Short mmCIF file of N, CA, C and O in Angstrom, two decimals:
data_model
loop_
_atom_site.label_atom_id
_atom_site.label_comp_id
_atom_site.label_asym_id
_atom_site.label_seq_id
_atom_site.Cartn_x
_atom_site.Cartn_y
_atom_site.Cartn_z
N GLN A 21 7.19 17.09 -8.66
CA GLN A 21 5.53 16.73 -8.07
C GLN A 21 6.09 14.85 -7.82
O GLN A 21 6.53 14.61 -8.74
N VAL A 22 4.98 14.74 -6.82
CA VAL A 22 5.61 13.48 -6.68
C VAL A 22 4.05 12.26 -6.62
O VAL A 22 2.90 13.10 -6.76
N GLN A 23 4.83 11.32 -7.23
CA GLN A 23 3.36 10.81 -8.33
C GLN A 23 3.85 9.08 -7.66
O GLN A 23 4.75 8.87 -7.43
N LEU A 24 2.69 8.75 -7.74
CA LEU A 24 2.38 6.87 -7.49
C LEU A 24 1.99 6.45 -8.20
O LEU A 24 1.08 6.54 -8.35
N VAL A 25 2.45 5.29 -8.71
CA VAL A 25 1.92 4.34 -9.61
C VAL A 25 1.67 3.05 -9.48
O VAL A 25 3.01 2.47 -9.54
N GLU A 26 0.67 2.57 -8.88
CA GLU A 26 0.29 0.81 -8.36
C GLU A 26 0.58 -0.15 -9.87
O GLU A 26 -0.66 0.51 -10.74
N SER A 27 0.82 -1.25 -9.17
CA SER A 27 0.46 -1.87 -10.50
C SER A 27 0.55 -3.33 -9.74
O SER A 27 0.77 -3.76 -8.64
N GLY A 28 -0.07 -4.61 -10.41
CA GLY A 28 -0.50 -6.08 -9.82
C GLY A 28 -1.95 -6.60 -9.56
O GLY A 28 -1.71 -7.41 -9.55
N GLY A 29 -2.76 -5.96 -9.70
CA GLY A 29 -4.01 -5.83 -9.65
C GLY A 29 -4.57 -6.72 -10.52
O GLY A 29 -4.20 -6.92 -11.69
N GLY A 30 -5.51 -7.78 -9.96
CA GLY A 30 -6.58 -8.51 -10.79
C GLY A 30 -7.21 -9.54 -10.26
O GLY A 30 -7.63 -8.94 -9.09
N LEU A 31 -7.37 -10.38 -10.95
CA LEU A 31 -8.51 -11.61 -10.64
C LEU A 31 -7.88 -12.80 -9.98
O LEU A 31 -7.08 -13.35 -10.79
N VAL A 32 -8.39 -13.26 -8.47
CA VAL A 32 -7.46 -14.70 -8.55
C VAL A 32 -8.50 -15.10 -7.98
O VAL A 32 -9.20 -14.66 -6.94
N GLN A 33 -8.33 -16.33 -7.31
CA GLN A 33 -9.27 -17.30 -6.64
C GLN A 33 -8.93 -17.13 -5.12
O GLN A 33 -7.90 -17.28 -4.76
N PRO A 34 -9.77 -17.82 -4.30
CA PRO A 34 -9.63 -17.89 -2.77
C PRO A 34 -8.10 -18.65 -2.90
O PRO A 34 -8.56 -19.93 -3.47
N GLY A 35 -7.63 -18.45 -1.71
CA GLY A 35 -5.65 -19.10 -1.60
C GLY A 35 -5.28 -18.40 -2.58
O GLY A 35 -3.90 -18.95 -2.04
N GLY A 36 -5.77 -18.17 -3.66
CA GLY A 36 -4.20 -17.72 -4.70
C GLY A 36 -3.47 -16.75 -4.12
O GLY A 36 -3.77 -15.69 -2.71
N SER A 37 -2.59 -15.84 -4.51
CA SER A 37 -1.35 -14.44 -4.20
C SER A 37 -1.77 -13.56 -5.54
O SER A 37 -1.82 -14.10 -6.56
N LEU A 38 -1.07 -12.19 -5.37
CA LEU A 38 -0.92 -11.66 -5.69
C LEU A 38 0.10 -10.50 -5.38
O LEU A 38 0.02 -10.33 -4.28
N ARG A 39 0.48 -9.88 -6.02
CA ARG A 39 1.86 -8.76 -5.30
C ARG A 39 1.91 -7.39 -6.35
O ARG A 39 1.22 -7.86 -7.36
N LEU A 40 1.23 -6.59 -5.25
CA LEU A 40 1.47 -5.32 -5.73
C LEU A 40 2.22 -4.79 -5.59
O LEU A 40 3.24 -4.79 -4.85
N SER A 41 2.68 -3.79 -6.49
CA SER A 41 4.29 -2.64 -6.60
C SER A 41 3.03 -1.25 -6.73
O SER A 41 2.29 -1.04 -7.47
N CYS A 42 4.03 -0.54 -6.39
CA CYS A 42 4.01 1.16 -6.41
C CYS A 42 5.34 1.18 -6.28
O CYS A 42 6.15 1.43 -5.71
N VAL A 43 5.50 2.10 -7.61
CA VAL A 43 6.67 3.13 -7.78
C VAL A 43 6.63 4.54 -7.91
O VAL A 43 5.56 5.46 -7.86
N VAL A 44 7.10 5.39 -6.88
CA VAL A 44 7.36 6.50 -6.37
C VAL A 44 8.59 7.16 -7.49
O VAL A 44 9.29 6.92 -7.35
N SER A 45 7.93 8.71 -8.02
CA SER A 45 8.87 9.69 -8.67
C SER A 45 8.89 10.81 -7.82
O SER A 45 7.75 11.06 -7.31
N GLY A 46 9.54 11.53 -8.55
CA GLY A 46 9.36 13.20 -8.24
C GLY A 46 10.02 13.92 -7.03
O GLY A 46 10.19 14.94 -6.51
N SER A 47 10.68 13.10 -5.91
CA SER A 47 10.88 12.87 -4.89
C SER A 47 12.32 12.58 -4.22
O SER A 47 12.62 10.73 -4.93
N ILE A 48 12.40 11.89 -2.97
CA ILE A 48 13.85 11.87 -2.47
C ILE A 48 12.42 10.12 -1.73
O ILE A 48 12.33 10.46 -0.45
N PHE A 49 12.81 9.08 -2.28
CA PHE A 49 11.88 8.01 -1.78
C PHE A 49 12.45 8.05 0.02
O PHE A 49 10.92 7.19 0.79
N SER A 50 13.71 7.54 0.04
CA SER A 50 14.01 7.07 1.62
C SER A 50 13.08 7.86 2.49
O SER A 50 13.16 7.54 3.57
N ILE A 51 12.86 9.38 2.66
CA ILE A 51 12.56 10.13 3.93
C ILE A 51 11.02 9.69 3.59
O ILE A 51 10.46 10.26 4.93
N TYR A 52 10.27 8.92 3.28
CA TYR A 52 8.91 8.76 3.18
C TYR A 52 8.40 7.71 3.43
O TYR A 52 9.00 6.46 3.68
N ALA A 53 7.39 7.52 4.93
CA ALA A 53 6.68 6.64 5.11
C ALA A 53 5.79 5.87 3.71
O ALA A 53 4.91 6.88 3.40
N MET A 54 5.37 4.46 3.90
CA MET A 54 4.46 4.15 2.80
C MET A 54 3.79 3.28 3.20
O MET A 54 3.64 2.58 4.55
N GLY A 55 2.69 3.16 2.84
CA GLY A 55 1.62 2.63 3.11
C GLY A 55 0.57 1.97 2.04
O GLY A 55 0.46 2.73 1.07
N TRP A 56 -0.64 1.08 2.12
CA TRP A 56 -1.16 0.09 1.80
C TRP A 56 -2.73 0.37 2.47
O TRP A 56 -2.65 0.57 3.10
N TYR A 57 -3.53 0.78 1.44
CA TYR A 57 -4.91 1.04 2.25
C TYR A 57 -6.13 0.30 1.00
O TYR A 57 -5.43 0.19 -0.18
N ARG A 58 -7.38 0.29 1.51
CA ARG A 58 -7.99 -0.11 0.66
C ARG A 58 -9.09 0.19 0.74
O ARG A 58 -9.51 0.43 2.01
N GLN A 59 -10.21 0.07 -0.50
CA GLN A 59 -11.92 0.03 -0.28
C GLN A 59 -12.52 -0.33 -0.87
O GLN A 59 -12.13 -0.72 -1.96
N ALA A 60 -13.14 -0.97 0.17
CA ALA A 60 -13.95 -2.39 -0.71
C ALA A 60 -15.34 -1.38 -1.24
O ALA A 60 -15.61 -0.58 -0.27
N PRO A 61 -16.59 -1.89 -1.93
CA PRO A 61 -17.33 -1.60 -2.17
C PRO A 61 -18.27 -0.91 -0.89
O PRO A 61 -18.83 -2.59 -0.57
N GLY A 62 -18.91 -0.33 -0.28
CA GLY A 62 -19.93 0.38 0.84
C GLY A 62 -18.78 0.51 1.20
O GLY A 62 -19.94 0.52 3.14
N LYS A 63 -17.96 0.16 1.87
CA LYS A 63 -17.35 0.47 3.03
C LYS A 63 -16.10 2.26 2.81
O LYS A 63 -15.82 2.28 1.95
N GLN A 64 -15.93 1.87 3.90
CA GLN A 64 -14.71 2.94 4.11
C GLN A 64 -13.42 2.58 3.80
O GLN A 64 -13.43 1.35 4.03
N ARG A 65 -12.21 3.42 3.76
CA ARG A 65 -11.24 2.72 3.41
C ARG A 65 -10.45 2.92 4.64
O ARG A 65 -10.70 2.76 5.60
N GLU A 66 -9.98 1.58 5.03
CA GLU A 66 -8.81 1.21 5.76
C GLU A 66 -7.51 0.59 5.42
O GLU A 66 -7.16 0.52 4.33
N LEU A 67 -6.74 0.77 6.35
CA LEU A 67 -5.42 1.12 6.34
C LEU A 67 -4.95 -0.65 6.20
O LEU A 67 -6.01 -1.24 7.38
N VAL A 68 -4.12 -0.90 5.58
CA VAL A 68 -3.83 -2.30 5.39
C VAL A 68 -2.40 -2.76 6.10
O VAL A 68 -1.77 -3.45 6.92
N THR A 69 -1.57 -1.81 5.87
CA THR A 69 0.26 -2.00 6.05
C THR A 69 0.50 -1.18 6.11
O THR A 69 0.73 -0.18 5.04
N THR A 70 1.51 -0.31 6.59
CA THR A 70 2.48 0.70 6.48
C THR A 70 3.78 0.34 6.79
O THR A 70 4.57 -0.64 7.42
N ILE A 71 4.81 0.68 6.66
CA ILE A 71 6.72 0.79 6.17
C ILE A 71 7.28 2.17 6.23
O ILE A 71 6.61 3.12 5.57
N THR A 72 7.79 2.21 7.39
CA THR A 72 8.70 3.57 7.65
C THR A 72 9.67 3.58 6.55
O THR A 72 10.24 2.78 6.61
N GLY A 73 10.51 4.59 6.40
CA GLY A 73 11.85 4.54 5.70
C GLY A 73 12.93 3.68 6.17
O GLY A 73 13.95 3.52 5.76
N GLY A 74 12.74 3.32 7.64
CA GLY A 74 13.84 2.51 8.05
C GLY A 74 13.50 0.80 8.04
O GLY A 74 14.35 0.40 8.53
N GLY A 75 12.35 0.88 7.79
CA GLY A 75 11.71 -0.29 7.34
C GLY A 75 10.80 -1.44 8.55
O GLY A 75 10.80 -2.14 8.58
N ARG A 76 10.66 -0.59 9.95
CA ARG A 76 9.76 -0.87 10.99
C ARG A 76 8.15 -0.89 9.89
O ARG A 76 7.86 0.01 9.25
N THR A 77 7.50 -1.85 9.99
CA THR A 77 6.30 -2.41 9.59
C THR A 77 5.25 -2.70 10.42
O THR A 77 5.25 -3.10 12.06
N ASN A 78 3.78 -2.34 10.18
CA ASN A 78 2.72 -2.38 11.07
C ASN A 78 1.85 -3.31 10.18
O ASN A 78 1.38 -3.12 9.09
N TYR A 79 1.01 -4.18 10.33
CA TYR A 79 -0.60 -4.60 9.96
C TYR A 79 -1.30 -4.52 10.46
O TYR A 79 -1.64 -4.74 11.61
N ALA A 80 -2.27 -4.43 9.54
CA ALA A 80 -4.13 -5.04 10.15
C ALA A 80 -4.12 -6.08 11.04
O ALA A 80 -3.60 -7.19 10.16
N ASP A 81 -5.03 -6.44 11.60
CA ASP A 81 -4.79 -7.89 12.13
C ASP A 81 -6.06 -8.52 11.17
O ASP A 81 -5.71 -9.60 10.97
N SER A 82 -6.72 -8.04 10.03
CA SER A 82 -6.97 -9.32 9.15
C SER A 82 -6.11 -9.06 8.62
O SER A 82 -6.53 -10.16 7.33
N VAL A 83 -4.98 -9.24 8.01
CA VAL A 83 -4.12 -9.22 7.10
C VAL A 83 -2.79 -10.09 7.61
O VAL A 83 -1.78 -10.55 6.80
N LYS A 84 -2.57 -9.90 8.77
CA LYS A 84 -1.29 -10.14 9.50
C LYS A 84 -1.35 -11.36 9.24
O LYS A 84 -1.75 -12.33 9.21
N GLY A 85 -0.12 -12.20 8.95
CA GLY A 85 0.52 -13.35 8.43
C GLY A 85 0.28 -13.59 6.79
O GLY A 85 0.62 -15.22 6.44
N ARG A 86 -0.19 -13.18 6.43
CA ARG A 86 -0.86 -13.30 5.06
C ARG A 86 -0.24 -12.35 4.02
O ARG A 86 -0.16 -12.62 3.02
N PHE A 87 -0.05 -11.08 4.35
CA PHE A 87 0.48 -9.72 3.61
C PHE A 87 1.57 -9.86 4.22
O PHE A 87 2.12 -9.58 5.34
N THR A 88 2.41 -9.09 3.24
CA THR A 88 3.93 -8.71 3.94
C THR A 88 4.24 -7.26 2.79
O THR A 88 4.20 -7.50 1.82
N ILE A 89 4.53 -6.50 3.59
CA ILE A 89 4.83 -5.03 2.71
C ILE A 89 6.26 -4.99 3.18
O ILE A 89 7.05 -5.51 4.13
N SER A 90 7.01 -4.15 1.85
CA SER A 90 8.95 -4.43 1.73
C SER A 90 9.00 -3.23 0.84
O SER A 90 7.91 -2.49 0.24
N ARG A 91 10.48 -2.59 1.29
CA ARG A 91 10.34 -1.57 0.54
C ARG A 91 12.01 -1.66 -0.24
O ARG A 91 12.70 -2.16 0.37
N ASP A 92 12.01 -0.86 -1.50
CA ASP A 92 13.06 -0.98 -1.77
C ASP A 92 13.42 0.34 -2.37
O ASP A 92 13.28 1.15 -3.62
N ASN A 93 14.59 1.34 -1.32
CA ASN A 93 14.76 2.58 -1.58
C ASN A 93 15.55 2.73 -3.01
O ASN A 93 15.74 4.14 -3.45
N ALA A 94 16.24 1.95 -3.44
CA ALA A 94 17.38 2.14 -4.42
C ALA A 94 16.24 1.97 -6.02
O ALA A 94 16.51 2.92 -6.82
N LYS A 95 15.39 1.61 -6.13
CA LYS A 95 14.27 1.80 -6.95
C LYS A 95 12.85 2.38 -6.96
O LYS A 95 12.21 2.26 -7.57
N ASN A 96 12.74 3.14 -5.78
CA ASN A 96 12.24 3.89 -5.19
C ASN A 96 10.45 2.85 -5.54
O ASN A 96 9.59 3.61 -5.70
N THR A 97 10.50 1.65 -4.94
CA THR A 97 9.44 1.02 -5.08
C THR A 97 8.84 -0.02 -3.45
O THR A 97 10.04 0.00 -2.79
N VAL A 98 7.80 0.28 -3.50
CA VAL A 98 7.01 -0.31 -1.82
C VAL A 98 6.20 -1.34 -3.07
O VAL A 98 5.33 -1.06 -3.80
N CYS A 99 6.38 -2.62 -2.64
CA CYS A 99 5.37 -3.55 -3.08
C CYS A 99 4.60 -4.18 -1.78
O CYS A 99 4.60 -4.14 -0.30
N LEU A 100 3.56 -5.15 -1.80
CA LEU A 100 2.78 -5.94 -1.06
C LEU A 100 2.56 -7.00 -1.89
O LEU A 100 1.90 -7.67 -2.91
N GLN A 101 2.63 -8.04 -0.83
CA GLN A 101 3.23 -9.50 -1.13
C GLN A 101 1.78 -10.08 -0.98
O GLN A 101 1.61 -9.62 0.73
N MET A 102 0.63 -10.36 -1.08
CA MET A 102 -0.41 -11.49 -0.49
C MET A 102 -1.00 -12.44 -1.15
O MET A 102 -1.07 -12.97 -2.49
N ASN A 103 -1.11 -12.97 0.07
CA ASN A 103 -1.06 -14.65 0.27
C ASN A 103 -2.47 -14.88 1.04
O ASN A 103 -2.69 -14.48 1.38
N SER A 104 -2.89 -16.18 0.59
CA SER A 104 -3.82 -17.05 1.00
C SER A 104 -4.78 -15.90 1.05
O SER A 104 -5.99 -15.63 2.16
N LEU A 105 -5.18 -15.29 -0.07
CA LEU A 105 -6.33 -14.30 -0.64
C LEU A 105 -7.82 -14.99 -0.19
O LEU A 105 -7.96 -15.81 -0.94
N LYS A 106 -8.70 -14.07 0.47
CA LYS A 106 -9.92 -14.35 0.69
C LYS A 106 -11.27 -13.46 0.30
O LYS A 106 -10.51 -12.17 -0.57
N PRO A 107 -12.22 -13.63 -0.55
CA PRO A 107 -13.22 -12.92 -1.03
C PRO A 107 -13.13 -11.60 -0.57
O PRO A 107 -13.35 -10.66 -1.24
N ASP A 108 -13.07 -11.63 0.85
CA ASP A 108 -13.04 -10.51 1.59
C ASP A 108 -11.96 -9.26 1.45
O ASP A 108 -12.35 -8.11 1.80
N ASP A 109 -11.12 -10.06 0.69
CA ASP A 109 -9.90 -9.19 0.42
C ASP A 109 -10.29 -8.20 -0.60
O ASP A 109 -9.67 -7.40 -1.43
N THR A 110 -11.55 -8.50 -1.45
CA THR A 110 -11.82 -7.83 -2.74
C THR A 110 -11.58 -6.12 -2.35
O THR A 110 -12.28 -5.90 -1.52
N ALA A 111 -11.20 -5.41 -3.14
CA ALA A 111 -11.04 -3.88 -2.80
C ALA A 111 -10.41 -3.54 -3.72
O ALA A 111 -9.35 -3.93 -4.32
N VAL A 112 -10.23 -1.97 -3.54
CA VAL A 112 -9.40 -1.09 -4.81
C VAL A 112 -8.46 -0.84 -3.91
O VAL A 112 -8.45 -0.22 -2.32
N TYR A 113 -7.01 -1.10 -3.95
CA TYR A 113 -5.73 -0.66 -3.20
C TYR A 113 -5.21 0.49 -3.81
O TYR A 113 -4.85 0.45 -4.55
N TYR A 114 -5.06 1.33 -2.82
CA TYR A 114 -4.42 2.47 -2.92
C TYR A 114 -3.11 2.71 -1.83
O TYR A 114 -2.55 2.06 -1.42
N CYS A 115 -1.60 3.01 -2.80
CA CYS A 115 -0.54 3.34 -2.32
C CYS A 115 -0.61 4.85 -1.84
O CYS A 115 -0.86 5.45 -2.24
N ASN A 116 0.27 5.01 -0.77
CA ASN A 116 0.47 5.86 0.43
C ASN A 116 1.58 6.08 0.20
O ASN A 116 2.22 5.54 0.97
N ALA A 117 2.03 7.81 0.45
CA ALA A 117 3.12 7.93 0.88
C ALA A 117 2.99 9.53 1.74
O ALA A 117 2.21 10.28 1.16
N ASN A 118 3.95 9.51 2.85
CA ASN A 118 3.90 10.47 3.69
C ASN A 118 4.98 10.98 4.45
O ASN A 118 5.50 10.13 4.77
N ARG A 119 5.04 12.30 4.65
CA ARG A 119 6.55 12.86 5.56
C ARG A 119 5.55 14.20 6.44
O ARG A 119 4.89 14.55 6.29
N VAL A 120 6.49 14.22 7.44
CA VAL A 120 6.66 15.49 7.96
C VAL A 120 7.30 16.10 7.94
O VAL A 120 8.55 15.59 8.93
N ASN A 121 7.88 17.38 8.05
CA ASN A 121 8.86 18.27 7.53
C ASN A 121 9.12 18.75 9.23
O ASN A 121 7.69 18.89 10.12
N LEU A 122 9.99 19.68 9.38
CA LEU A 122 10.22 20.19 10.22
C LEU A 122 9.83 21.50 11.34
O LEU A 122 9.67 21.16 12.03
N SER A 123 8.71 21.63 10.40
CA SER A 123 7.30 22.81 10.93
C SER A 123 6.53 22.36 11.10
O SER A 123 5.09 22.72 11.13
N GLY A 124 6.13 20.50 10.59
CA GLY A 124 4.78 19.65 11.54
C GLY A 124 4.26 20.05 10.65
O GLY A 124 2.78 19.53 10.51
N ILE A 125 4.35 20.59 8.98
CA ILE A 125 3.52 19.95 8.17
C ILE A 125 3.68 18.74 7.03
O ILE A 125 4.45 18.36 6.81
N ARG A 126 2.46 18.29 6.90
CA ARG A 126 2.19 16.66 6.86
C ARG A 126 2.26 16.77 4.82
O ARG A 126 1.36 17.55 4.49
N TYR A 127 3.11 15.91 4.46
CA TYR A 127 3.11 15.99 2.51
C TYR A 127 2.49 14.73 2.58
O TYR A 127 3.22 13.47 2.91
N GLU A 128 1.91 14.55 2.08
CA GLU A 128 0.38 13.19 1.69
C GLU A 128 0.26 13.40 -0.03
O GLU A 128 -0.35 13.45 -0.26
N TYR A 129 0.46 12.03 -0.10
CA TYR A 129 -0.17 11.68 -1.85
C TYR A 129 -0.14 10.08 -1.83
O TYR A 129 0.20 9.18 -1.14
N TRP A 130 -1.20 10.05 -2.67
CA TRP A 130 -1.61 8.74 -2.89
C TRP A 130 -1.73 8.65 -4.62
O TRP A 130 -1.55 9.31 -5.37
N GLY A 131 -1.73 7.10 -4.88
CA GLY A 131 -1.77 6.54 -6.13
C GLY A 131 -3.48 6.54 -6.75
O GLY A 131 -4.27 6.43 -5.76
N GLN A 132 -3.36 5.57 -8.20
CA GLN A 132 -4.80 5.92 -8.20
C GLN A 132 -5.79 4.90 -8.35
O GLN A 132 -6.78 4.57 -8.34
N GLY A 133 -4.91 3.80 -7.62
CA GLY A 133 -5.59 2.68 -7.07
C GLY A 133 -4.79 1.49 -7.87
O GLY A 133 -5.74 1.60 -9.33
N THR A 134 -5.32 0.12 -7.55
CA THR A 134 -5.26 -0.74 -8.71
C THR A 134 -6.58 -2.35 -7.84
O THR A 134 -6.75 -2.16 -6.81
N GLN A 135 -6.87 -2.34 -8.93
CA GLN A 135 -8.46 -3.20 -8.49
C GLN A 135 -7.96 -4.80 -8.37
O GLN A 135 -7.37 -5.48 -9.11
N VAL A 136 -8.29 -5.16 -6.84
CA VAL A 136 -8.20 -6.93 -6.23
C VAL A 136 -9.53 -7.58 -6.59
O VAL A 136 -10.16 -6.79 -5.54
N THR A 137 -9.40 -8.48 -6.93
CA THR A 137 -10.92 -8.86 -6.96
C THR A 137 -10.17 -10.38 -6.53
O THR A 137 -10.19 -10.90 -7.40
N VAL A 138 -11.08 -11.26 -5.31
CA VAL A 138 -10.60 -12.69 -5.35
C VAL A 138 -12.24 -13.36 -5.26
O VAL A 138 -12.92 -12.87 -4.54
N SER A 139 -12.12 -14.43 -5.84
CA SER A 139 -13.49 -15.10 -6.62
C SER A 139 -13.23 -16.27 -7.04
O SER A 139 -12.57 -15.93 -7.79
N SER A 140 -14.48 -16.97 -6.86
CA SER A 140 -14.43 -18.55 -7.55
C SER A 140 -15.41 -18.38 -8.75
O SER A 140 -15.17 -19.13 -9.40
#
């Protein structure tokens, strides 16, 4: 079974930084595309950033230039470096892994979430 475990959330002041980590176990990590999503109170879940198995990245406009996603296939880990944090970055952040097999069936897995609070 595939499991994702996030860590690194916490309380930080505006302008500060946090680094989130997600460790994947139970499968071959390198074949999965990875992503970070977040959900703020009263709002829908939104995509923050993605990275393919080959390292291609995409970012939401709201975090572009401030957040960086990376992966280490040898350690089965994806990280999210968050700089210049703003109060509206406050949310529960979720790690996501997904792939599509040759029959077109999608496999998707989620972490438990980690709380990020940006407040003075």
